[in-house]
């Protein structure tokens, strides 16, 4: 007999015999009706856990990580409002069930069983994953929740206070709401979690509103590794700016009382708290996990003897809320009902095709208030004497600054955030003056933690803001890439488009900086961004394109709810010249405010039969090579990709019409860089001879060899000659 069956039989036998565990007597403000509702939620959670294992054994279910032992979270749900956004640990079925009881028209057993069965009728993920979540219950889905959801919970809590000062058009959360974020004791040790705790404390320490309730469900073990006894309390009881509460999750009365106190503190003081709740883990980590392989039988049976549902039966009897026979009847009836519902659920339709699965990768468009842009008076107040400078060609960094200014004037929901973006104006001055123009609520200097920066952006987007977080250097993104891969890009996918977190992430990157930094400040790898489904990656090559593409990126985020990364080539920020020193040919006029470069539109210079396909710094180098090749009698056209993911395949193929040869110039690495996809495209869709010139598979050096591993204008010229002459 497996442990799930043992726990079930133990419950039936012990309740029938009145053999209930001892503990503190029921005490606190929990009404009897609510106490019974909490017990019912726990019974349903338990029945669903058992049914999930039966379904898996029959080949009809696909998820067995259960919530047994964590039923006390139903009491936490009862202490909150259903409008409080909840980012849930995967063992929190009882929380969702209890919240469903607070909102009319819900059917939690049916909905969760659809999820177990991976049915396309699953109301949260559409059959893509077994996740807790519900739009009606304000529970965004989480897929793994090994701490990766904590940074965005901090961001969402911050966004509640920010919305009081600057109400966004698409605000989701009430001004008096709070955010709950739950996780296990093992996950509390994850670096992502520690960063989120630190960010919350750092924010609270400065008296910024942050209505956030961290809930640590401490069952004493992470899969098979024990948490040292007392570790969570020792780690969190005295953190600055983070008030600590403790309750016994085996006692629904104690849990409700303490959770109510914690929630009241958060709601009134607008400060974060840490609720430490004792739980036990019954069964094992998941269906295939046998706990007796790493725990002694005595340890396993001790947890089973502390079954929260057994404690709940005793407490309800003592308080007069529910007699023991009635409690046993509720449990049996719930188990029987779940079996009946499951028999129907397994007949419901499933996803079948790739298009079915991918249908929610791209979030739905949303209606936005029309705007005519900022008034002349608003622009004059913001720009001052710089309006006159707009009549002269400028470098890229300045044009991006002006674009951000106009966009922030046009869309009050835009918030710029990142390390050094405010007072300093960014490492390269791209965001200078934005703090003075818009104030600290819209140009936010964050702490030094990329996970927290992106988490803040994700969270603010979930409350209707349009965040533009900045990552100082492309190499720094690797500290936090999962915030894009595992959180931002997956939210519409796993919620069937019901939840979104649109934003534009600005990243300074790529190579060719002459005097600064080595590979941490010159990173020419974009593979980590290009393989994230649904993410848009844009990269301009000069200032006018940067302005027009950034406007399009903001439109994509604002209207189409997309997650966009705007990769700004650092070496091109100050670039003035194209062919010779002092020619000023790479500077551009600031484009009129209504001009944009459409998503997927490529740029073409020249109309020769030899095409040079590139982007970013490679576009500048290709233009330099173009002039020499023309003198050598080789007519060329230089194609600027602009959009690196998804690749603008059809636009590129259209731009290649009339070409006989194509050379790809890729400043990213030969392995994992863009050239691999471009070579495949040309091989599959064209007959023309083609070749590639890519960067070496190497990090970038500091000093005179700063560009040695990447294409140069000379190497482009040589590669073009070899391709042209070799194919004649």
XYZ file of C-alpha atoms in Angstrom:
728
model
C 0.000 0.000 0.000
C 1.445 3.403 -0.983
C 1.647 6.304 1.459
C -1.377 8.109 -0.050
C -3.566 5.088 0.628
C -2.106 4.720 4.114
C -2.891 8.366 4.964
C -6.421 7.949 3.616
C -7.079 4.748 5.591
C -5.550 6.290 8.708
C -7.950 9.230 8.445
C -11.005 7.037 8.052
C -9.998 4.719 10.886
C -8.881 7.370 13.361
C -11.843 9.690 12.854
C -14.300 6.820 13.141
C -12.598 5.749 16.383
C -12.311 9.298 17.731
C -8.525 8.816 17.817
C -7.535 12.415 17.112
C -4.142 14.046 17.706
C -3.679 16.349 20.665
C -2.893 20.037 20.449
C -3.857 23.521 21.529
C -7.566 24.135 21.936
C -9.429 26.089 19.274
C -9.019 29.779 19.954
C -9.330 32.940 17.954
C -11.719 34.934 15.786
C -12.545 32.183 13.259
C -16.336 31.956 12.735
C -17.782 28.447 12.706
C -19.151 28.758 9.186
C -15.735 29.827 7.891
C -14.012 27.054 9.841
C -16.215 24.451 8.190
C -15.573 25.992 4.760
C -11.809 25.748 5.421
C -12.198 22.095 6.360
C -14.206 21.409 3.210
C -11.458 23.055 1.122
C -8.890 20.829 2.809
C -10.942 17.714 2.137
C -11.302 18.610 -1.531
C -7.584 19.314 -1.836
C -6.821 15.915 -0.276
C -9.306 14.093 -2.510
C -7.813 15.740 -5.598
C -4.326 14.626 -4.573
C -5.465 11.022 -4.290
C -7.390 11.205 -7.549
C -4.405 12.639 -9.421
C -2.405 9.532 -8.531
C -5.191 7.243 -9.643
C -5.455 9.113 -12.922
C -1.726 8.885 -13.531
C -1.694 5.120 -12.914
C -4.507 4.784 -15.430
C -2.694 6.943 -17.992
C -5.391 9.601 -17.702
C -3.587 12.203 -15.559
C -0.242 13.929 -15.834
C 0.629 15.568 -12.527
C 1.028 14.236 -8.992
C 2.780 16.907 -6.915
C 0.139 17.339 -4.263
C -0.875 19.664 -1.462
C -1.448 17.096 1.274
C -0.088 18.385 4.556
C -0.459 22.005 3.427
C -4.235 22.243 3.888
C -3.727 25.030 6.421
C -3.276 27.406 3.476
C -7.066 27.383 3.163
C -7.140 29.372 6.414
C -4.681 31.875 4.917
C -7.008 32.318 1.932
C -9.923 32.917 4.317
C -7.937 35.702 5.987
C -7.489 37.583 2.704
C -9.709 39.248 0.136
C -10.333 37.523 -3.196
C -9.035 40.668 -4.911
C -5.586 40.223 -3.351
C -3.311 38.858 -6.072
C -1.776 35.533 -5.061
C 1.374 33.990 -6.530
C 1.049 30.462 -5.220
C 3.382 27.621 -4.307
C 2.462 24.442 -6.155
C 1.225 22.846 -2.911
C -1.516 25.448 -2.449
C -4.582 23.763 -3.912
C -6.386 24.301 -0.605
C -5.753 28.048 -0.873
C -7.267 28.225 -4.354
C -10.229 26.070 -3.356
C -10.930 28.222 -0.298
C -10.702 31.383 -2.379
C -13.073 29.885 -4.928
C -15.589 29.709 -2.103
C -15.324 33.496 -1.757
C -16.223 34.158 -5.406
C -19.617 33.146 -6.853
C -19.835 30.774 -9.788
C -16.651 28.750 -9.228
C -16.206 24.990 -9.720
C -12.764 24.169 -8.303
C -13.017 20.367 -8.416
C -14.030 20.351 -12.070
C -11.437 22.977 -13.005
C -8.519 21.302 -11.229
C -9.345 17.857 -12.559
C -9.426 19.292 -16.091
C -5.918 20.529 -15.381
C -4.788 17.093 -14.092
C -6.134 15.544 -17.295
C -4.437 18.173 -19.508
C -7.784 18.933 -21.114
C -8.000 21.835 -23.517
C -11.024 22.934 -21.477
C -8.825 23.603 -18.433
C -9.895 27.190 -17.665
C -6.443 28.477 -16.727
C -3.838 26.888 -19.018
C -5.997 25.371 -21.705
C -4.354 22.000 -21.157
C -0.751 23.165 -21.415
C 0.302 22.354 -17.858
C -1.171 21.456 -14.512
C -1.036 24.827 -12.772
C -2.879 26.530 -9.992
C -4.389 29.735 -11.272
C -7.561 31.601 -12.085
C -8.315 34.995 -13.563
C -11.546 35.237 -11.554
C -9.633 34.473 -8.351
C -6.715 36.814 -9.142
C -4.222 33.926 -9.104
C -1.718 34.099 -11.983
C -0.411 30.632 -12.869
C 3.035 29.500 -11.744
C 4.656 26.484 -13.353
C 7.507 25.549 -11.031
C 7.770 28.262 -8.369
C 11.230 27.335 -7.153
C 11.501 30.960 -6.033
C 11.364 32.465 -9.535
C 7.998 34.083 -8.817
C 9.211 36.070 -5.810
C 10.806 39.018 -7.681
C 7.631 39.715 -9.643
C 5.573 39.498 -6.459
C 7.737 42.288 -5.067
C 7.201 44.224 -8.292
C 3.441 43.745 -8.216
C 3.250 44.916 -4.605
C 5.280 47.994 -5.494
C 2.925 48.645 -8.412
C -0.067 48.903 -6.058
C 1.464 51.901 -4.341
C 2.714 53.349 -7.615
C -0.801 53.133 -9.065
C -2.097 55.296 -6.226
C 0.239 58.050 -7.408
C -0.011 57.450 -11.156
C -3.039 55.384 -12.099
C -2.336 53.324 -15.243
C -4.964 52.812 -17.900
C -5.055 49.031 -17.461
C -4.858 48.865 -13.670
C -5.753 45.414 -12.324
C -5.460 45.674 -8.538
C -7.515 47.676 -6.066
C -5.661 50.440 -4.203
C -6.190 48.703 -0.840
C -5.181 45.252 -2.026
C -2.088 43.310 -1.098
C -0.002 40.651 -2.829
C 0.563 37.170 -1.427
C 3.539 35.090 -2.478
C 3.935 31.563 -1.094
C 6.845 29.134 -1.328
C 8.472 26.241 0.493
C 11.190 26.294 3.127
C 13.707 24.818 0.685
C 12.936 27.479 -1.937
C 13.590 30.200 0.638
C 17.286 29.394 0.246
C 17.323 29.989 -3.507
C 19.361 32.984 -4.622
C 16.311 34.326 -6.457
C 14.287 34.214 -3.249
C 17.061 35.815 -1.243
C 17.256 38.620 -3.765
C 13.512 39.186 -3.483
C 13.608 39.237 0.327
C 16.470 41.700 0.221
C 14.678 43.910 -2.299
C 11.526 43.914 -0.184
C 13.501 44.805 2.940
C 15.526 47.435 1.053
C 12.315 49.019 -0.226
C 10.555 48.882 3.142
C 13.617 50.297 4.902
C 13.174 53.436 2.806
C 9.471 53.632 3.720
C 8.268 53.008 0.186
C 4.826 51.311 0.173
C 5.129 47.569 -0.430
C 1.971 45.640 0.598
C 3.423 42.145 0.294
C 2.766 39.012 2.323
C 5.478 36.382 1.963
C 4.231 32.974 3.129
C 6.830 30.293 3.811
C 5.243 26.844 4.054
C 7.748 25.010 6.185
C 7.368 21.246 5.925
C 11.005 20.721 6.814
C 12.197 19.177 3.580
C 12.944 19.963 -0.065
C 12.388 16.792 -2.102
C 14.842 14.689 -0.053
C 17.049 17.305 1.651
C 16.005 18.347 5.138
C 15.865 21.969 6.229
C 17.792 22.354 9.505
C 15.387 22.745 12.395
C 14.962 26.387 13.336
C 16.648 27.637 10.161
C 13.707 29.584 8.738
C 12.974 31.371 12.014
C 16.643 32.133 12.564
C 16.958 33.497 9.027
C 13.843 35.656 8.909
C 12.766 36.646 12.398
C 14.970 39.738 12.511
C 15.367 41.017 8.962
C 15.204 44.809 8.694
C 12.011 46.092 7.134
C 10.402 42.638 7.068
C 8.102 41.840 9.988
C 7.957 38.178 11.007
C 4.857 36.179 11.993
C 4.600 32.505 12.887
C 1.624 30.150 12.966
C 0.956 26.441 13.200
C -0.508 25.325 9.891
C -1.883 22.203 11.566
C -4.194 24.463 13.584
C -6.658 26.290 11.336
C -7.718 28.581 14.184
C -4.165 29.676 14.909
C -3.421 30.016 11.200
C -6.493 32.139 10.527
C -5.768 34.380 13.525
C -2.108 34.979 12.690
C -2.710 35.282 8.949
C -5.437 37.863 9.660
C -3.036 39.830 11.854
C -0.317 39.676 9.219
C -2.708 40.707 6.449
C -4.048 43.579 8.535
C -0.506 44.786 9.173
C 0.344 44.648 5.472
C -2.886 46.322 4.421
C -2.706 49.180 6.905
C 1.040 49.749 7.148
C 1.750 48.992 3.456
C 4.859 47.084 4.501
C 6.027 43.551 3.698
C 5.747 40.700 6.163
C 7.027 37.159 6.395
C 4.448 34.604 7.540
C 6.162 31.397 8.618
C 3.617 28.574 8.636
C 4.364 25.109 9.945
C 3.190 22.335 7.629
C 3.930 18.677 7.030
C 4.486 16.936 3.717
C 2.429 13.806 3.307
C 3.114 11.066 0.722
C 6.381 12.359 -0.756
C 7.460 15.011 -3.231
C 5.433 13.555 -6.113
C 3.771 10.326 -7.183
C 6.982 8.546 -8.158
C 8.777 9.643 -4.992
C 9.073 7.100 -2.164
C 9.815 9.050 1.041
C 11.048 5.995 2.935
C 14.084 5.854 0.630
C 15.519 8.947 2.332
C 13.505 9.242 5.556
C 13.096 6.669 8.268
C 9.713 5.013 8.589
C 9.355 6.579 12.038
C 9.796 10.066 10.513
C 7.278 9.402 7.775
C 4.718 7.995 10.194
C 5.219 10.892 12.604
C 4.226 13.340 9.879
C 1.270 11.176 8.939
C 0.127 11.131 12.573
C 0.084 14.948 12.387
C -2.265 14.999 9.420
C -3.747 18.542 9.345
C -7.185 17.160 8.534
C -7.138 15.070 11.710
C -6.211 18.164 13.709
C -9.001 20.084 11.949
C -11.605 17.480 12.933
C -10.565 17.766 16.589
C -10.571 21.564 16.530
C -13.954 21.807 14.831
C -15.445 19.428 17.378
C -13.958 21.341 20.316
C -15.259 24.662 19.014
C -18.714 23.280 18.371
C -18.479 24.071 14.676
C -18.775 20.498 13.414
C -19.346 17.117 15.025
C -16.931 14.286 14.267
C -19.436 12.118 12.352
C -20.363 15.093 10.180
C -16.685 15.777 9.444
C -16.183 12.160 8.424
C -19.230 12.395 6.194
C -17.894 15.509 4.462
C -14.588 13.774 3.788
C -16.213 10.620 2.354
C -18.699 12.579 0.251
C -15.924 14.782 -1.122
C -13.821 11.779 -2.152
C -16.803 10.176 -3.864
C -17.704 13.405 -5.664
C -14.164 13.835 -6.964
C -14.230 10.287 -8.378
C -17.506 11.022 -10.165
C -16.211 14.285 -11.609
C -12.945 12.652 -12.690
C -14.833 10.011 -14.637
C -16.376 12.782 -16.721
C -13.248 14.934 -16.953
C -11.138 12.232 -18.593
C -13.530 12.268 -21.567
C -12.987 15.953 -22.254
C -10.910 17.062 -25.293
C -7.131 17.463 -25.243
C -4.674 19.580 -27.199
C -3.586 17.688 -30.295
C -1.549 19.839 -32.685
C 1.405 22.180 -32.525
C -0.860 25.091 -33.417
C -3.146 24.154 -30.517
C -0.237 24.248 -28.097
C 1.214 27.454 -29.498
C -2.056 29.372 -29.721
C -1.395 31.273 -26.493
C 2.295 32.059 -27.035
C 1.291 35.464 -28.383
C -0.965 37.369 -25.986
C -4.171 38.971 -27.233
C -4.261 42.579 -28.318
C -5.986 45.042 -26.018
C -7.811 48.278 -26.590
C -5.878 51.379 -25.525
C -6.884 54.982 -25.261
C -5.928 56.877 -28.423
C -3.316 59.564 -28.098
C -2.105 62.365 -30.293
C 1.217 62.581 -28.525
C 2.424 65.307 -26.191
C 1.357 68.897 -26.650
C 3.886 71.467 -27.857
C 3.763 73.067 -24.417
C 4.543 69.764 -22.683
C 7.442 69.131 -25.046
C 8.799 72.625 -24.563
C 8.690 72.194 -20.792
C 10.438 68.833 -20.966
C 13.058 69.508 -23.629
C 13.742 73.204 -23.154
C 16.644 74.298 -25.343
C 17.084 70.803 -26.743
C 14.184 71.408 -29.134
C 16.503 73.562 -31.193
C 19.143 70.833 -31.220
C 16.625 68.538 -32.909
C 17.243 70.472 -36.111
C 20.766 69.010 -36.301
C 21.952 65.407 -36.756
C 22.708 63.665 -33.463
C 24.308 60.504 -32.134
C 22.241 57.430 -31.260
C 22.318 57.811 -27.473
C 20.828 61.282 -27.652
C 18.100 60.243 -30.075
C 17.118 57.375 -27.790
C 16.937 59.824 -24.885
C 14.640 62.118 -26.819
C 12.509 59.161 -27.906
C 12.101 57.998 -24.323
C 11.126 61.524 -23.319
C 8.441 61.812 -25.994
C 7.127 58.335 -25.208
C 6.911 59.093 -21.483
C 5.134 62.352 -22.225
C 2.688 60.492 -24.466
C 2.013 57.488 -22.229
C 1.802 58.249 -18.491
C 1.858 54.528 -17.680
C 5.463 54.171 -18.886
C 7.910 53.687 -16.030
C 11.664 53.565 -16.574
C 13.584 51.510 -14.038
C 17.046 50.123 -13.464
C 20.372 50.622 -11.775
C 21.713 54.180 -12.308
C 18.953 55.202 -14.745
C 17.840 58.168 -12.616
C 20.333 60.545 -11.059
C 23.297 59.372 -13.100
C 21.282 59.057 -16.288
C 22.721 55.665 -17.131
C 26.285 54.511 -17.609
C 26.314 56.063 -21.088
C 24.000 59.000 -20.403
C 21.117 57.551 -22.397
C 18.569 58.289 -19.653
C 19.996 61.588 -18.449
C 17.477 64.266 -17.418
C 14.585 61.776 -17.323
C 14.533 61.899 -13.532
C 14.216 65.672 -13.541
C 11.641 65.544 -16.312
C 9.390 62.884 -14.798
C 10.292 62.415 -11.141
C 11.376 59.389 -9.098
C 8.089 57.507 -9.561
C 8.702 57.194 -13.296
C 12.507 57.079 -13.461
C 13.302 54.606 -10.708
C 16.821 53.957 -9.479
C 16.794 50.333 -8.373
C 19.192 48.333 -6.278
C 21.936 46.328 -7.981
C 20.141 43.076 -8.767
C 19.060 42.173 -12.275
C 16.505 39.618 -11.071
C 14.831 42.295 -8.988
C 14.945 44.803 -11.846
C 13.168 42.440 -14.210
C 10.867 41.209 -11.446
C 9.860 44.804 -10.750
C 9.110 45.246 -14.433
C 7.054 42.050 -14.655
C 5.111 42.910 -11.521
C 4.375 46.483 -12.554
C 3.167 45.257 -15.938
C 0.666 42.988 -14.198
C -0.934 46.056 -12.657
C -1.264 47.988 -15.894
C 2.001 49.884 -16.115
C 4.210 49.780 -19.186
C 7.656 49.233 -17.686
C 10.912 49.870 -19.516
C 13.508 48.151 -17.332
C 17.154 48.606 -18.203
C 19.894 45.983 -17.898
C 23.195 47.848 -17.936
C 25.117 45.323 -20.002
C 24.081 42.273 -21.997
C 26.374 40.016 -19.945
C 24.499 41.059 -16.810
C 21.286 39.585 -18.202
C 22.611 36.079 -17.582
C 22.196 36.705 -13.846
C 18.469 37.009 -14.425
C 17.547 35.394 -17.720
C 14.967 33.116 -16.098
C 12.856 36.142 -15.251
C 12.293 36.484 -18.997
C 12.395 32.807 -19.941
C 10.535 31.230 -17.027
C 8.273 34.079 -15.928
C 7.579 36.926 -18.369
C 7.336 34.924 -21.593
C 5.434 31.995 -20.078
C 2.644 33.952 -18.386
C 0.318 34.324 -21.403
C 1.218 30.798 -22.549
C 0.231 29.105 -19.286
C -2.761 31.363 -18.645
C -4.236 31.020 -22.145
C -3.690 34.748 -22.629
C -5.653 35.754 -19.528
C -2.641 37.206 -17.700
C 0.077 39.247 -19.386
C 3.136 41.277 -18.428
C 3.988 43.472 -21.424
C 7.201 45.471 -21.231
C 10.203 46.729 -23.186
C 13.538 45.662 -21.729
C 16.390 47.929 -22.781
C 19.790 46.222 -22.803
C 23.087 47.830 -23.738
C 25.225 45.233 -25.422
C 27.268 43.732 -28.236
C 30.967 44.362 -28.827
C 33.435 46.802 -30.430
C 33.961 49.100 -27.432
C 37.538 50.257 -27.754
C 38.443 51.215 -24.234
C 36.091 49.552 -21.823
C 35.682 46.333 -20.255
C 36.325 42.887 -21.653
C 33.594 40.317 -21.930
C 31.421 41.565 -19.056
C 30.907 44.867 -20.858
C 31.215 43.540 -24.413
C 28.975 40.511 -24.839
C 28.174 39.392 -28.367
C 25.881 36.464 -27.523
C 22.124 36.805 -27.979
C 21.284 33.093 -28.039
C 19.691 33.292 -24.596
C 17.139 35.773 -25.941
C 16.511 34.315 -29.376
C 15.265 30.966 -28.115
C 12.576 32.323 -25.788
C 9.203 31.662 -27.436
C 7.071 34.760 -27.900
C 9.815 37.260 -27.066
C 10.615 39.980 -29.610
C 14.270 41.032 -29.963
C 15.021 44.301 -31.737
C 18.425 45.817 -32.519
C 18.899 49.207 -34.243
C 22.060 50.210 -36.069
C 21.789 54.020 -36.049
C 19.948 56.750 -34.185
C 17.000 57.355 -36.489
C 16.218 53.652 -36.645
C 16.604 53.436 -32.865
C 13.985 56.149 -32.388
C 11.504 54.645 -34.813
C 12.024 51.068 -33.624
C 11.722 52.003 -29.956
C 8.375 53.636 -30.715
C 7.261 50.412 -32.377
C 8.500 48.360 -29.433
C 6.426 50.449 -27.054
C 3.411 50.048 -29.335
C 3.932 46.269 -29.393
C 4.040 46.164 -25.607
C 1.215 48.645 -25.003
C -1.290 47.455 -27.604
C -0.254 43.848 -28.293
C 0.967 43.053 -24.758
C 4.267 41.670 -25.985
C 7.507 41.163 -24.081
C 10.139 43.022 -26.099
C 13.895 43.329 -25.692
C 15.489 46.410 -27.268
C 19.194 45.681 -27.706
C 21.204 48.874 -28.010
C 24.725 48.501 -29.501
C 26.985 50.290 -27.031
C 29.719 51.041 -29.547
C 27.184 52.854 -31.730
C 25.875 55.144 -28.976
C 28.496 57.851 -29.719
C 29.201 56.936 -33.365
C 29.426 59.988 -35.607
C 31.316 58.963 -38.692
C 30.793 56.356 -41.397
C 33.579 56.490 -43.989
C 36.166 58.907 -42.647
C 36.918 60.798 -39.457
C 34.812 63.930 -39.267
C 32.295 63.043 -41.988
C 29.415 62.887 -39.478
C 27.584 60.500 -41.797
C 26.355 58.141 -39.068
C 24.504 60.836 -37.141
C 20.811 61.312 -37.859
C 18.048 63.845 -37.454
C 15.421 63.092 -34.827
C 12.526 61.523 -36.783
C 9.043 63.071 -36.613
C 7.040 61.609 -33.739
C 4.607 59.727 -35.971
C 7.313 57.744 -37.752
C 7.874 54.117 -36.776
C 9.607 51.126 -38.305
C 7.055 48.327 -38.344
C 7.772 45.044 -36.601
C 9.511 42.813 -39.162
C 10.468 45.609 -41.568
C 14.073 45.398 -42.767
C 16.281 48.187 -44.085
C 17.943 48.159 -47.521
C 20.781 50.347 -48.830
C 21.749 49.851 -52.481
C 20.379 47.505 -55.132
C 23.334 45.426 -56.307
C 23.284 41.675 -56.905
C 25.543 40.921 -53.939
C 23.567 41.157 -50.700
C 25.255 41.706 -47.358
C 22.884 40.797 -44.528
C 23.721 42.178 -41.099
C 22.545 44.189 -38.080
C 23.896 46.438 -35.315
C 27.609 47.097 -35.546
C 27.764 44.719 -38.493
C 25.531 47.045 -40.466
C 27.940 49.948 -39.992
C 30.903 47.765 -40.997
C 28.987 46.420 -43.991
C 28.215 49.939 -45.166
C 31.902 50.767 -44.944
C 32.738 47.628 -46.910
C 30.018 48.464 -49.440
C 31.833 51.645 -50.480
C 35.070 49.746 -51.143
C 33.309 46.911 -52.972
C 31.570 49.413 -55.238
C 34.995 50.813 -56.148
C 36.120 47.245 -56.872
C 33.257 46.846 -59.313
C 31.000 44.723 -57.113
C 27.578 46.297 -56.763
C 26.020 45.485 -53.399
C 22.940 45.976 -51.309
C 23.228 46.035 -47.528
C 20.236 44.615 -45.680
C 19.753 45.626 -42.047
C 17.735 42.953 -40.255
C 16.703 45.212 -37.353
C 14.489 42.456 -35.849
C 16.550 39.534 -34.570
C 13.779 37.389 -33.118
C 11.607 36.231 -34.604
C 13.638 36.677 -37.783
C 11.837 38.774 -40.429
C 12.082 35.911 -42.913
C 9.555 37.052 -45.493
C 10.770 40.654 -45.480
C 14.349 39.449 -45.860
C 13.501 37.160 -48.755
C 11.639 40.012 -50.431
C 14.682 42.278 -49.983
C 16.849 39.603 -51.642
C 14.863 39.615 -54.873
C 17.201 40.349 -57.756
C 20.268 39.214 -55.798
C 22.549 36.452 -57.022
C 24.759 36.101 -53.921
C 24.307 36.667 -50.201
C 26.899 37.212 -47.487
C 25.828 37.075 -43.853
C 27.818 39.299 -41.493
C 27.143 38.265 -37.909
C 28.857 39.943 -34.970
C 27.486 37.262 -32.644
C 29.271 33.962 -32.227
C 29.531 31.364 -34.941
C 27.922 28.802 -32.650
C 24.514 29.870 -31.422
C 24.557 33.166 -33.303
C 22.142 34.538 -35.885
C 24.171 33.273 -38.820
C 23.114 29.690 -38.157
C 19.437 30.514 -38.613
C 20.150 32.776 -41.584
C 22.232 30.114 -43.334
C 19.419 27.633 -42.807
C 16.871 30.081 -44.223
C 18.922 30.782 -47.335
C 19.593 27.077 -47.860
C 15.941 26.145 -47.520
C 14.310 29.040 -49.347
C 16.802 30.206 -52.039
C 19.113 28.782 -54.675
C 21.720 31.540 -54.519
C 25.293 30.943 -53.334
C 25.710 32.210 -49.819
C 28.308 32.360 -47.068
C 28.717 33.708 -43.599
C 31.242 35.730 -41.670
C 30.649 35.378 -37.930
C 32.474 36.122 -34.715
C 34.678 33.447 -33.238
C 33.393 31.276 -30.416
C 35.242 33.351 -27.864
C 34.818 35.907 -25.150
C 35.934 39.432 -25.973
C 39.277 40.818 -24.855
C 40.152 44.198 -23.394
C 42.774 46.409 -25.044
C 44.041 46.511 -28.626
C 42.492 43.110 -29.439
C 38.987 44.299 -28.529
C 37.640 43.508 -32.038
C 39.988 40.689 -33.040
C 37.390 37.938 -32.693
C 34.634 39.725 -34.639
C 34.048 40.799 -38.245
C 35.746 43.947 -39.540
C 35.207 45.978 -42.682
C 38.357 44.421 -44.134
C 37.217 40.862 -43.401
C 33.816 41.650 -44.898
C 35.463 42.915 -48.078
C 37.600 39.780 -48.294
C 34.642 37.460 -47.668
C 32.542 39.298 -50.260
C 35.281 38.958 -52.876
C 35.689 35.262 -52.113
C 31.961 34.621 -52.436
C 31.521 36.712 -55.562
C 34.575 35.456 -57.390
C 34.302 31.861 -56.237
C 30.811 31.509 -57.613
C 31.464 33.102 -61.014
